[in-house]
PDB file of C-alpha atoms in Angstrom:
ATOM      1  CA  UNK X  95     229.331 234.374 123.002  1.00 53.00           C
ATOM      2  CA  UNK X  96     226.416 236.333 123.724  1.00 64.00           C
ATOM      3  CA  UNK X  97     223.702 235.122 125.968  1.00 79.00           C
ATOM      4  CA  UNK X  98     220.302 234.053 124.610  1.00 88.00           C
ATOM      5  CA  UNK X  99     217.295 232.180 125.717  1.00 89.00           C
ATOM      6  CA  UNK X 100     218.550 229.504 123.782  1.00 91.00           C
ATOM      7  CA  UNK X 101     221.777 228.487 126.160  1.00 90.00           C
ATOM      8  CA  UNK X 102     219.628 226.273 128.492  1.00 88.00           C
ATOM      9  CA  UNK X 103     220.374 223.628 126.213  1.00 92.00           C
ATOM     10  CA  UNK X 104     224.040 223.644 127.773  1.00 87.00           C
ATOM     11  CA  UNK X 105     222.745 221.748 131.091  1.00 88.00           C
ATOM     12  CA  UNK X 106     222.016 218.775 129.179  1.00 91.00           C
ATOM     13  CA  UNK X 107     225.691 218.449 128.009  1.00 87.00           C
ATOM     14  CA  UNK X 108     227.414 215.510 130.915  1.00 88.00           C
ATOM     15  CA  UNK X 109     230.180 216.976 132.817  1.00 90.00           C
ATOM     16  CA  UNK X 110     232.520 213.783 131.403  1.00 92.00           C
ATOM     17  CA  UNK X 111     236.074 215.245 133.100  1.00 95.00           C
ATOM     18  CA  UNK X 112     238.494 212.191 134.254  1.00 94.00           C
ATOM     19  CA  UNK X 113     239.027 212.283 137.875  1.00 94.00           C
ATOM     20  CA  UNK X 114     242.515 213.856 138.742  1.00 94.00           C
ATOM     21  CA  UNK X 115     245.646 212.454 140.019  1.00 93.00           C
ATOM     22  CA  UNK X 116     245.041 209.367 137.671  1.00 96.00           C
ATOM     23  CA  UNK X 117     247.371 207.842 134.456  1.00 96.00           C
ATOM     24  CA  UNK X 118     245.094 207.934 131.451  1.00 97.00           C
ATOM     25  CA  UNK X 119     245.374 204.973 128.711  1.00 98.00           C
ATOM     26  CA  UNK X 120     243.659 206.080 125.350  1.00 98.00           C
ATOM     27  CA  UNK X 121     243.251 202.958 123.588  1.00 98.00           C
ATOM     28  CA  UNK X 122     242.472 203.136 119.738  1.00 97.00           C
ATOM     29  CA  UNK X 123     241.284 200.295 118.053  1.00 97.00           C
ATOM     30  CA  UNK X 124     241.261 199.347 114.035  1.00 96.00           C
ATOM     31  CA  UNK X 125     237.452 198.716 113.314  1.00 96.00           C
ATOM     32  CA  UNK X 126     236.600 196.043 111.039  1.00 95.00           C
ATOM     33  CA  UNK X 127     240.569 195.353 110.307  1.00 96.00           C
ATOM     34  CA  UNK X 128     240.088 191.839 109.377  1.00 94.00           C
ATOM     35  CA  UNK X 129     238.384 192.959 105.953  1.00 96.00           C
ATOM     36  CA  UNK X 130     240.589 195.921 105.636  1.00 97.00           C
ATOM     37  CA  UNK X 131     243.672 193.805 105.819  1.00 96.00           C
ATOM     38  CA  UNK X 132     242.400 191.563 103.445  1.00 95.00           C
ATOM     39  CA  UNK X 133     241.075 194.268 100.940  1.00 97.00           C
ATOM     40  CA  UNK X 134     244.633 195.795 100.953  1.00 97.00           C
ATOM     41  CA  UNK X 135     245.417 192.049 101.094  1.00 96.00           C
ATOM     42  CA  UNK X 136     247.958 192.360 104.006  1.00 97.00           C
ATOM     43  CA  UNK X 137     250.538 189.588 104.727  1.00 96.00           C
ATOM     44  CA  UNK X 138     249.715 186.887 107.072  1.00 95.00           C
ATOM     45  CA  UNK X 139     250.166 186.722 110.407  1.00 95.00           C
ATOM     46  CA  UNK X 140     252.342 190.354 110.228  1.00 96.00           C
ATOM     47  CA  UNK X 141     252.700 192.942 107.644  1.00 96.00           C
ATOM     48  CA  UNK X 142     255.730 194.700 108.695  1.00 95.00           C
ATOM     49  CA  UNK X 143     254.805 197.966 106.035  1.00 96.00           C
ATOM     50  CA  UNK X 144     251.565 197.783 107.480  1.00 97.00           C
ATOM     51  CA  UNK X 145     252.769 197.954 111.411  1.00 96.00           C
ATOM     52  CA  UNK X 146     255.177 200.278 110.748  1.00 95.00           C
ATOM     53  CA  UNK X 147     252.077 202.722 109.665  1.00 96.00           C
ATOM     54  CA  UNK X 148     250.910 202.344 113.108  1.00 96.00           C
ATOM     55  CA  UNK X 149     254.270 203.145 114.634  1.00 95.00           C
ATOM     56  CA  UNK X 150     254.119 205.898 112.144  1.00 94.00           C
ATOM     57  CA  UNK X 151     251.038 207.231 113.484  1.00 96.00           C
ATOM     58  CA  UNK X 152     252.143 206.624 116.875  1.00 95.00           C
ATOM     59  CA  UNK X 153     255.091 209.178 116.397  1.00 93.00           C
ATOM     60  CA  UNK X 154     252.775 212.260 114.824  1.00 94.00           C
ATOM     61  CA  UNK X 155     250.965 211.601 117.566  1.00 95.00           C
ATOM     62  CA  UNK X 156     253.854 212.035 120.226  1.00 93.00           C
ATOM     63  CA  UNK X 157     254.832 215.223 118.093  1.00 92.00           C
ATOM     64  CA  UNK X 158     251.053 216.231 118.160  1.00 94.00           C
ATOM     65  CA  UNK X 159     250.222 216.031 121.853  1.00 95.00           C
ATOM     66  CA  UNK X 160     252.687 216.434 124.294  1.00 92.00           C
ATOM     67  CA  UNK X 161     250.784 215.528 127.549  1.00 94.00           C
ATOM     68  CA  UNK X 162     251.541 211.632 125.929  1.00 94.00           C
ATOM     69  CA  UNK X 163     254.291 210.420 127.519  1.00 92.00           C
ATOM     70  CA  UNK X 164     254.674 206.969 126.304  1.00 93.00           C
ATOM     71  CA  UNK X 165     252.469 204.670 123.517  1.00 94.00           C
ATOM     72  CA  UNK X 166     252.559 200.740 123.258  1.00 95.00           C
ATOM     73  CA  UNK X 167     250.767 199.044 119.792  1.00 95.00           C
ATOM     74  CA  UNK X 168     250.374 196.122 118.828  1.00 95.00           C
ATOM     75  CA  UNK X 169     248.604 194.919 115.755  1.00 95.00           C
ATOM     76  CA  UNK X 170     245.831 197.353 114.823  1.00 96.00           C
ATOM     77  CA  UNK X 171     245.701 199.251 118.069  1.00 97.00           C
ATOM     78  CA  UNK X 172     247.672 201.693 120.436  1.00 97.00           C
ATOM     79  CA  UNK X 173     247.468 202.708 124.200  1.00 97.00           C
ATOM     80  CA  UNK X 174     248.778 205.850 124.974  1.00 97.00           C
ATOM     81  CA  UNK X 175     249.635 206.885 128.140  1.00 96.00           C
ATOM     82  CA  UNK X 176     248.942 210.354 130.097  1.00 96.00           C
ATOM     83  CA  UNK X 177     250.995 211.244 133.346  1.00 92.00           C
ATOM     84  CA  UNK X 178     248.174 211.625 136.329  1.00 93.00           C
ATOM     85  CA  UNK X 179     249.509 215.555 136.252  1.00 93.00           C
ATOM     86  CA  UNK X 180     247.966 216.271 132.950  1.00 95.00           C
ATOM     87  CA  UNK X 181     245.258 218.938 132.554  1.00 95.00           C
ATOM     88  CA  UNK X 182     244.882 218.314 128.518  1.00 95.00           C
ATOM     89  CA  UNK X 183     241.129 219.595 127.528  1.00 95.00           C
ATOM     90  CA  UNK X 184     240.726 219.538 131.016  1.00 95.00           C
ATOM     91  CA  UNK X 185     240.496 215.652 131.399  1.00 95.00           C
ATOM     92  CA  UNK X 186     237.384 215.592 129.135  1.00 96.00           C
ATOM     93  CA  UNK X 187     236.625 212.195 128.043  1.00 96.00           C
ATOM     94  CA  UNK X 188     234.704 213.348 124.996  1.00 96.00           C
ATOM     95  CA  UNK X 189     237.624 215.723 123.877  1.00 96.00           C
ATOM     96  CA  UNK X 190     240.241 213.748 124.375  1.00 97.00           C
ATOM     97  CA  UNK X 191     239.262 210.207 122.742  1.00 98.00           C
ATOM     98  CA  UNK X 192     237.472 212.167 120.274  1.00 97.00           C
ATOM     99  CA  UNK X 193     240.998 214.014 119.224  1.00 97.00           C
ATOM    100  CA  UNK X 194     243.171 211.143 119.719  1.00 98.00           C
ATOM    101  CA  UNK X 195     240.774 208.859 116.629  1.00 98.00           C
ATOM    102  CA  UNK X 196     240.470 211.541 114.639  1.00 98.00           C
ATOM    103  CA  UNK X 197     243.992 212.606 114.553  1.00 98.00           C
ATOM    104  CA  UNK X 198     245.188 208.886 114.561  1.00 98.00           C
ATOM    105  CA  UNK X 199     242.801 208.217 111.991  1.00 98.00           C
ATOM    106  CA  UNK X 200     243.979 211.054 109.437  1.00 97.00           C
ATOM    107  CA  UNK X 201     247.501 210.362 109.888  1.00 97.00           C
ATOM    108  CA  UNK X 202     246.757 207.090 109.154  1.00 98.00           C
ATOM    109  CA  UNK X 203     245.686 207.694 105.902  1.00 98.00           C
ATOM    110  CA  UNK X 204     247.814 210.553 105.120  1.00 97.00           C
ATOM    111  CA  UNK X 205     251.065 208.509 105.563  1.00 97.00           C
ATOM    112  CA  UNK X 206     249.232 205.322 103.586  1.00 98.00           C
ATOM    113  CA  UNK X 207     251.442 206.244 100.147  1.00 97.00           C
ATOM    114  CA  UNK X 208     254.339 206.100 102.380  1.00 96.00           C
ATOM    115  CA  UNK X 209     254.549 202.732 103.534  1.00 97.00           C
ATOM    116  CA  UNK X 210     251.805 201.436 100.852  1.00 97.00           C
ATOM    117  CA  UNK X 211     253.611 203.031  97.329  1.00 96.00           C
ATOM    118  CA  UNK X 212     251.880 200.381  95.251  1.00 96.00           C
ATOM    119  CA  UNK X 213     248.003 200.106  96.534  1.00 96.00           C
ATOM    120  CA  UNK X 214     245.907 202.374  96.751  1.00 96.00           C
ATOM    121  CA  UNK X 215     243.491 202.995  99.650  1.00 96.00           C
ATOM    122  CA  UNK X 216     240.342 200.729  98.612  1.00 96.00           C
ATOM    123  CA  UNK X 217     238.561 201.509 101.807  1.00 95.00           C
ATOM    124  CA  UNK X 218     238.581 204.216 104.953  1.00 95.00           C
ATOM    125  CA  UNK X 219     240.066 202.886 107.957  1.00 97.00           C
ATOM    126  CA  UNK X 220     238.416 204.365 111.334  1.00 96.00           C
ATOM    127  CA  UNK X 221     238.829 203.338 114.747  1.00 97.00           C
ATOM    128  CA  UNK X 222     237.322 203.335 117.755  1.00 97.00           C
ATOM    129  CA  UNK X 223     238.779 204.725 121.186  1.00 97.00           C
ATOM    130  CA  UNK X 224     238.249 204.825 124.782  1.00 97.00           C
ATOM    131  CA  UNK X 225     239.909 206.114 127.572  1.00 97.00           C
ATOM    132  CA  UNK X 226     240.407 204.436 131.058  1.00 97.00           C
ATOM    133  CA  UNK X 227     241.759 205.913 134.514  1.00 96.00           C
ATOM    134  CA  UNK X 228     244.616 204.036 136.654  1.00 96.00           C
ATOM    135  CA  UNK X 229     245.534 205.328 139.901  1.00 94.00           C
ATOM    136  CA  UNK X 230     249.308 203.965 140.023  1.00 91.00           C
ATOM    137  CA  UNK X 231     252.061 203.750 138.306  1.00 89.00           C
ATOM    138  CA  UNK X 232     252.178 200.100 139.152  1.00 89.00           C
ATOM    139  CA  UNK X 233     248.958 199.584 137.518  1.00 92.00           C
ATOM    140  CA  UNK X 234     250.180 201.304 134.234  1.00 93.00           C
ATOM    141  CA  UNK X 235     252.360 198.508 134.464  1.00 90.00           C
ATOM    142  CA  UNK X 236     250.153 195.753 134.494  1.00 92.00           C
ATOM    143  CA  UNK X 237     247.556 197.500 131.970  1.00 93.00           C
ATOM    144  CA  UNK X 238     250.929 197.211 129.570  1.00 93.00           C
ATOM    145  CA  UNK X 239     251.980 193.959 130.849  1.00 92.00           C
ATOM    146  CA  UNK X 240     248.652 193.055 129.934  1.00 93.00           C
ATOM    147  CA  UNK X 241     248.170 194.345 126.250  1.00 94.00           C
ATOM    148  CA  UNK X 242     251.785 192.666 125.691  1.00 94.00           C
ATOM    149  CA  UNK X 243     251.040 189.516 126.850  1.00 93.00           C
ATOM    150  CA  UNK X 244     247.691 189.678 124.470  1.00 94.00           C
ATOM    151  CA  UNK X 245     249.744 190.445 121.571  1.00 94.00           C
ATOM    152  CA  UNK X 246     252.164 187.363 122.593  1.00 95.00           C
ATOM    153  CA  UNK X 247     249.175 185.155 122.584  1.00 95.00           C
ATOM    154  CA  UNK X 248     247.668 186.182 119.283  1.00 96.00           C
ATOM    155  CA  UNK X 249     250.804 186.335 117.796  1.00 96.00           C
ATOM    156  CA  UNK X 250     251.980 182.840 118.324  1.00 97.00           C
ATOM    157  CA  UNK X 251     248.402 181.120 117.186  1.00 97.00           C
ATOM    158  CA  UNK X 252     248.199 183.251 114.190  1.00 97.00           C
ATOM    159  CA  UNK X 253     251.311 182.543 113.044  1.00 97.00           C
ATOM    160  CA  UNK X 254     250.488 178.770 113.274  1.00 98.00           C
ATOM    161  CA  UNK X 255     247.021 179.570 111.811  1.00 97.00           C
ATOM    162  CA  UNK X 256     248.552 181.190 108.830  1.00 97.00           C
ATOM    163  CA  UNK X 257     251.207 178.603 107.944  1.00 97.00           C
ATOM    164  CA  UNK X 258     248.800 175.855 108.323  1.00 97.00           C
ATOM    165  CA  UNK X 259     246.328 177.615 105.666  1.00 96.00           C
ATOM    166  CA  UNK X 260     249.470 178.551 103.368  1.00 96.00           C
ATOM    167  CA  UNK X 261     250.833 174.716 103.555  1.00 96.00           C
ATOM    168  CA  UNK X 262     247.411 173.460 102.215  1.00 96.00           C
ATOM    169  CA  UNK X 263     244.471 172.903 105.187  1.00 96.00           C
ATOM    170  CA  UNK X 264     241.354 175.361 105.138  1.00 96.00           C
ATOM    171  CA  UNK X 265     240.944 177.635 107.678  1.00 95.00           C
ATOM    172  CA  UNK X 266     238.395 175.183 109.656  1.00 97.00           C
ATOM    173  CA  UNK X 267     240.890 172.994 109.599  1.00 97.00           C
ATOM    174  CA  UNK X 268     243.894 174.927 110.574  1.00 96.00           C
ATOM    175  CA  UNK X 269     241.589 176.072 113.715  1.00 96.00           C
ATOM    176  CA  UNK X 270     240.750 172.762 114.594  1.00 97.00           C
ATOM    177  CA  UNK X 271     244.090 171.542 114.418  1.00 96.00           C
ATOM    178  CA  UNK X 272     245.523 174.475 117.185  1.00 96.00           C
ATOM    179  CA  UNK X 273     242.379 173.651 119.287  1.00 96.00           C
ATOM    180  CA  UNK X 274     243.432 172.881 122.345  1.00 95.00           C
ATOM    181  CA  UNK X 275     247.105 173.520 122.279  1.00 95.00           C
ATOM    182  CA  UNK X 276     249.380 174.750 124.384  1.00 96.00           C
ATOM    183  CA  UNK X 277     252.288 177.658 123.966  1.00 95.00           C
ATOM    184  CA  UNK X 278     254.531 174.615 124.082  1.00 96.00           C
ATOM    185  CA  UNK X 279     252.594 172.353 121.583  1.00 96.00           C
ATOM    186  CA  UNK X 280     252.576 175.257 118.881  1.00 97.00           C
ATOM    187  CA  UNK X 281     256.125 176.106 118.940  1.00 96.00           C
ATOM    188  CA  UNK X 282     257.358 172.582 118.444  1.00 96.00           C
ATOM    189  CA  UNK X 283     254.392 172.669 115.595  1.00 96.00           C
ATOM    190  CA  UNK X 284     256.555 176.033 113.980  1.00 97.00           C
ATOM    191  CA  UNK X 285     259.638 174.280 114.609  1.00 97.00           C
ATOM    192  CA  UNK X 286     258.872 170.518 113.115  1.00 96.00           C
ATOM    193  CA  UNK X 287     256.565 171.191 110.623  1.00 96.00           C
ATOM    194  CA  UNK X 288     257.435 175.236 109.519  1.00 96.00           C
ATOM    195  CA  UNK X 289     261.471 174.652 110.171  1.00 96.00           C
ATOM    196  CA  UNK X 290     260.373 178.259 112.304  1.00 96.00           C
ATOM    197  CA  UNK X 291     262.083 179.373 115.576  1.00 96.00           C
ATOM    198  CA  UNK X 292     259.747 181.266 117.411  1.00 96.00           C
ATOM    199  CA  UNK X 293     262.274 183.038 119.182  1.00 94.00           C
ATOM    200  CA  UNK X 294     264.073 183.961 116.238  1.00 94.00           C
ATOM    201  CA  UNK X 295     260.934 186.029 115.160  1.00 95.00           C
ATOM    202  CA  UNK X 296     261.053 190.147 114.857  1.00 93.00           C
ATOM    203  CA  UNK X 297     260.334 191.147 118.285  1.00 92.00           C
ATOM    204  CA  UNK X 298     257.686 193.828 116.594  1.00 92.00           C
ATOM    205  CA  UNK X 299     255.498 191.059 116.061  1.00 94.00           C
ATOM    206  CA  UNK X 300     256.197 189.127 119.285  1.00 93.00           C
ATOM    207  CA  UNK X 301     256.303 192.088 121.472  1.00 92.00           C
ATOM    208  CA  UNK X 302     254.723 194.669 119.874  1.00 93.00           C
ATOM    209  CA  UNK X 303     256.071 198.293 119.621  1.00 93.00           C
ATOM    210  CA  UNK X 304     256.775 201.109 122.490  1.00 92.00           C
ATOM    211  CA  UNK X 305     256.548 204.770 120.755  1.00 90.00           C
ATOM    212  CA  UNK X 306     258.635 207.630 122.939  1.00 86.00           C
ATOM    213  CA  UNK X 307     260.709 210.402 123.162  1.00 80.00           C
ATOM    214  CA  UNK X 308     264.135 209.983 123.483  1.00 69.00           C
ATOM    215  CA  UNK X 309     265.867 211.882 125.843  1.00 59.00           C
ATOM    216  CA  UNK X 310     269.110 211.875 127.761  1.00 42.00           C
ATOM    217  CA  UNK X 311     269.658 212.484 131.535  1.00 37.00           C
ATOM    218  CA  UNK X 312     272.397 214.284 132.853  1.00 35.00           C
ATOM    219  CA  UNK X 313     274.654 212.696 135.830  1.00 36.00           C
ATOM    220  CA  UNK X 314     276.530 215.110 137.271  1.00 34.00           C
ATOM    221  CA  UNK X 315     278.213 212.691 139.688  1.00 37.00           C
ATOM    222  CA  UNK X 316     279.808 210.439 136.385  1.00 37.00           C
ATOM    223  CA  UNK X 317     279.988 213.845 134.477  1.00 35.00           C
ATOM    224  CA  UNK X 318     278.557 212.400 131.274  1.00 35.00           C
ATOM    225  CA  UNK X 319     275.187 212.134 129.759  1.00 37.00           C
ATOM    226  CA  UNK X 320     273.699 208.397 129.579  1.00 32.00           C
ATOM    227  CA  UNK X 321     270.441 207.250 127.464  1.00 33.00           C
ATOM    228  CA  UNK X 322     268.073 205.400 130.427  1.00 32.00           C
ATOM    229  CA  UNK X 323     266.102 203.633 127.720  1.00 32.00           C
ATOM    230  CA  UNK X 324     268.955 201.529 125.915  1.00 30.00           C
ATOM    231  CA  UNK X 325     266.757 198.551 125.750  1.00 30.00           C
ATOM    232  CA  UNK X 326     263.837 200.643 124.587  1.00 35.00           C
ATOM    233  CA  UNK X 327     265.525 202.851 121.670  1.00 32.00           C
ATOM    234  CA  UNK X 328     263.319 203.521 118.306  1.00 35.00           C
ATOM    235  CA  UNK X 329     262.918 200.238 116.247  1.00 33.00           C
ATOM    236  CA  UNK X 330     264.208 197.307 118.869  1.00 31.00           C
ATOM    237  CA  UNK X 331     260.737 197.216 120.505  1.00 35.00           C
ATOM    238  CA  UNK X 332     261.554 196.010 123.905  1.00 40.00           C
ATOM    239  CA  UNK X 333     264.524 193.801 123.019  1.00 35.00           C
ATOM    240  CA  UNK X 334     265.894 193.525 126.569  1.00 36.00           C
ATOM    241  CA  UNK X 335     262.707 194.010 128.458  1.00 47.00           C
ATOM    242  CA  UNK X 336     259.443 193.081 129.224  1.00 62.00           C
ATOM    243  CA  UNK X 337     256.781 195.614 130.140  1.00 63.00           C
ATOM    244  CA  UNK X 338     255.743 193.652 133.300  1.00 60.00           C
ATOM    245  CA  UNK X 339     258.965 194.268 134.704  1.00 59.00           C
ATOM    246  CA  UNK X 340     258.631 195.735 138.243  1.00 54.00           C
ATOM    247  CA  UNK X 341     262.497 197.415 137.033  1.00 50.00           C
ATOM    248  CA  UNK X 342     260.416 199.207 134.158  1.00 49.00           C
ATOM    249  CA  UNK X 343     257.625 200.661 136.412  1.00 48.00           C
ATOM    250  CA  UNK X 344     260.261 201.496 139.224  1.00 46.00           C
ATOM    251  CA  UNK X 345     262.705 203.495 136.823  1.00 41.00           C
ATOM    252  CA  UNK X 346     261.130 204.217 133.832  1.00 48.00           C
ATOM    253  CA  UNK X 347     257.378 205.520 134.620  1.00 50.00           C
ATOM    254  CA  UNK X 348     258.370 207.984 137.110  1.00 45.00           C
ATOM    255  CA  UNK X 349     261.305 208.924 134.634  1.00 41.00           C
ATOM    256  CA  UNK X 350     258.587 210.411 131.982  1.00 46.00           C
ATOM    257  CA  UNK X 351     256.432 212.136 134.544  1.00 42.00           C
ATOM    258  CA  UNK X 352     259.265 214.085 135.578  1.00 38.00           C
ATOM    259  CA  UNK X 353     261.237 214.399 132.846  1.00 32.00           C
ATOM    260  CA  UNK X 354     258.697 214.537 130.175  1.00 33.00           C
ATOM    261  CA  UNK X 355     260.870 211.995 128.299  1.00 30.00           C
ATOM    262  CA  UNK X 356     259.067 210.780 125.632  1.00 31.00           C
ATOM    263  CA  UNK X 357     259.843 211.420 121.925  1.00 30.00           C
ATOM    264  CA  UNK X 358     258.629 209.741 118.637  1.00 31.00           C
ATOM    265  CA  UNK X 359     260.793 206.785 116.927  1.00 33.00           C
ATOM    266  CA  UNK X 360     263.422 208.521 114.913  1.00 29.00           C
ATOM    267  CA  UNK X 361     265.151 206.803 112.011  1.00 24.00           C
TER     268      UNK X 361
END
């Protein structure tokens, strides 16, 4: 670009780079979900069509940008995660969140008709994103651990919310009634009043949903190729595991850096 008296203006532009050797977590969130949902009129507490969309999204975005290595989403949002080697847009904040919600957000309605054959899109859905720096792989962990024990959490009180307000009480009432209780309290509620299992729930909606690239290791010592993420393969969402496992951080973080292991869910 040529030069004019006009390029001062660049100095006001904020040097925003993410300091390096650091894992990056992009976190997207749905804005104003709770009347999109109930414009498209989602099911209550989960819509499975509806999560799978995220998934969906999830994947393109694996296929999209490579320097992801592994996603986690739950509900209306998804973290993904960036080894501390990569150099995408040159760690600028600005870039990178900006790309992630706009691509996120156009795949999200692009695939709508896919999961959604029989409604059409009332209403744009847009999220919001930020992006946050971690300095080990250990704290990765947690920051997962974290977002999983969240969806746990909401997961368990609005499905007692919701099947307190579908067997007749208003939705004062159904909060006042969980007020209080414990993890304990509100699964013997599910069980005694609902006939529900908690345990016996998808583990989508309990657990939430790991997007990544499935790829297999070769042993030379055993002479045969073995997949290191059994318990994390496309569409069980963490049935064997939990993401605070120090096993999972040990193994399976350092795995992707290296190996750039991550893939999208596959059918």
């Amino acid at each position: 670009m040529a030069k004019s008296k006009y390029e001062y203006v660049k100095e006001f532009e904020l040097d925003d780079r993410l300091p390096p050797s650091n894992w990056i977590v992009v976190r997207i969130d749905g804005c104003h979900f709770h009347r999109f949902s109930s414009i498209h009129e989602f099911e209550k507490p989960n819509d499975s069509s509806a999560l799978c969309l995220m998934n969906s999204c999830a994947s393109s975005m694996l296929d999209h940008f490579p320097d992801i290595v592994f996603a986690y989403g739950v509900s209306d949002e998804y973290s993904f995660v960036l080894s501390e080697k990569s150099k995408f847009y040159q760690r600028r904040t600005s870039k990178i969140v900006s790309l992630f919600v706009s691509y996120f957000t156009s795949a999200y309605v692009m695939k709508w008709r896919e999961f959604f054959p029989n409604k059409d899109l009332k209403e744009l859905p847009y999220f919001d994103g930020r992006a946050v720096c971690y300095p080990k792989a250990k704290v990765i962990r947690d920051y997962l651990a974290w977002r999983q024990v969240d969806c746990h959490i909401n997961n368990q009180y609005n499905t007692c919310f919701w099947m307190l307000v579908k067997s007749g009480k208003t939705e004062r009432e159904a909060q006042l009634c969980l007020k209080g209780t414990q993890a304990k309290e509100k699964n013997e509620m599910l069980f005694n009043q609902f006939g529900i299992n908690y345990d016996k729930l998808p583990e989508m909606f309990k657990k939430g949903s790991c997007v990544f690239r499935n790829k297999y290791l070769w042993f030379s010592k055993v002479n045969t190729q073995l997949p290191l993420f059994r318990h994390l393969h496309a569409k069980s969402y963490l049935k064997e595991s939990r993401l605070s496992s120090k096993k999972w951080t040990n193994i399976t973080l350092p795995f992707l850096c290296k190996f750039n292991s991550i893939l999208k869910i596959s059918s």
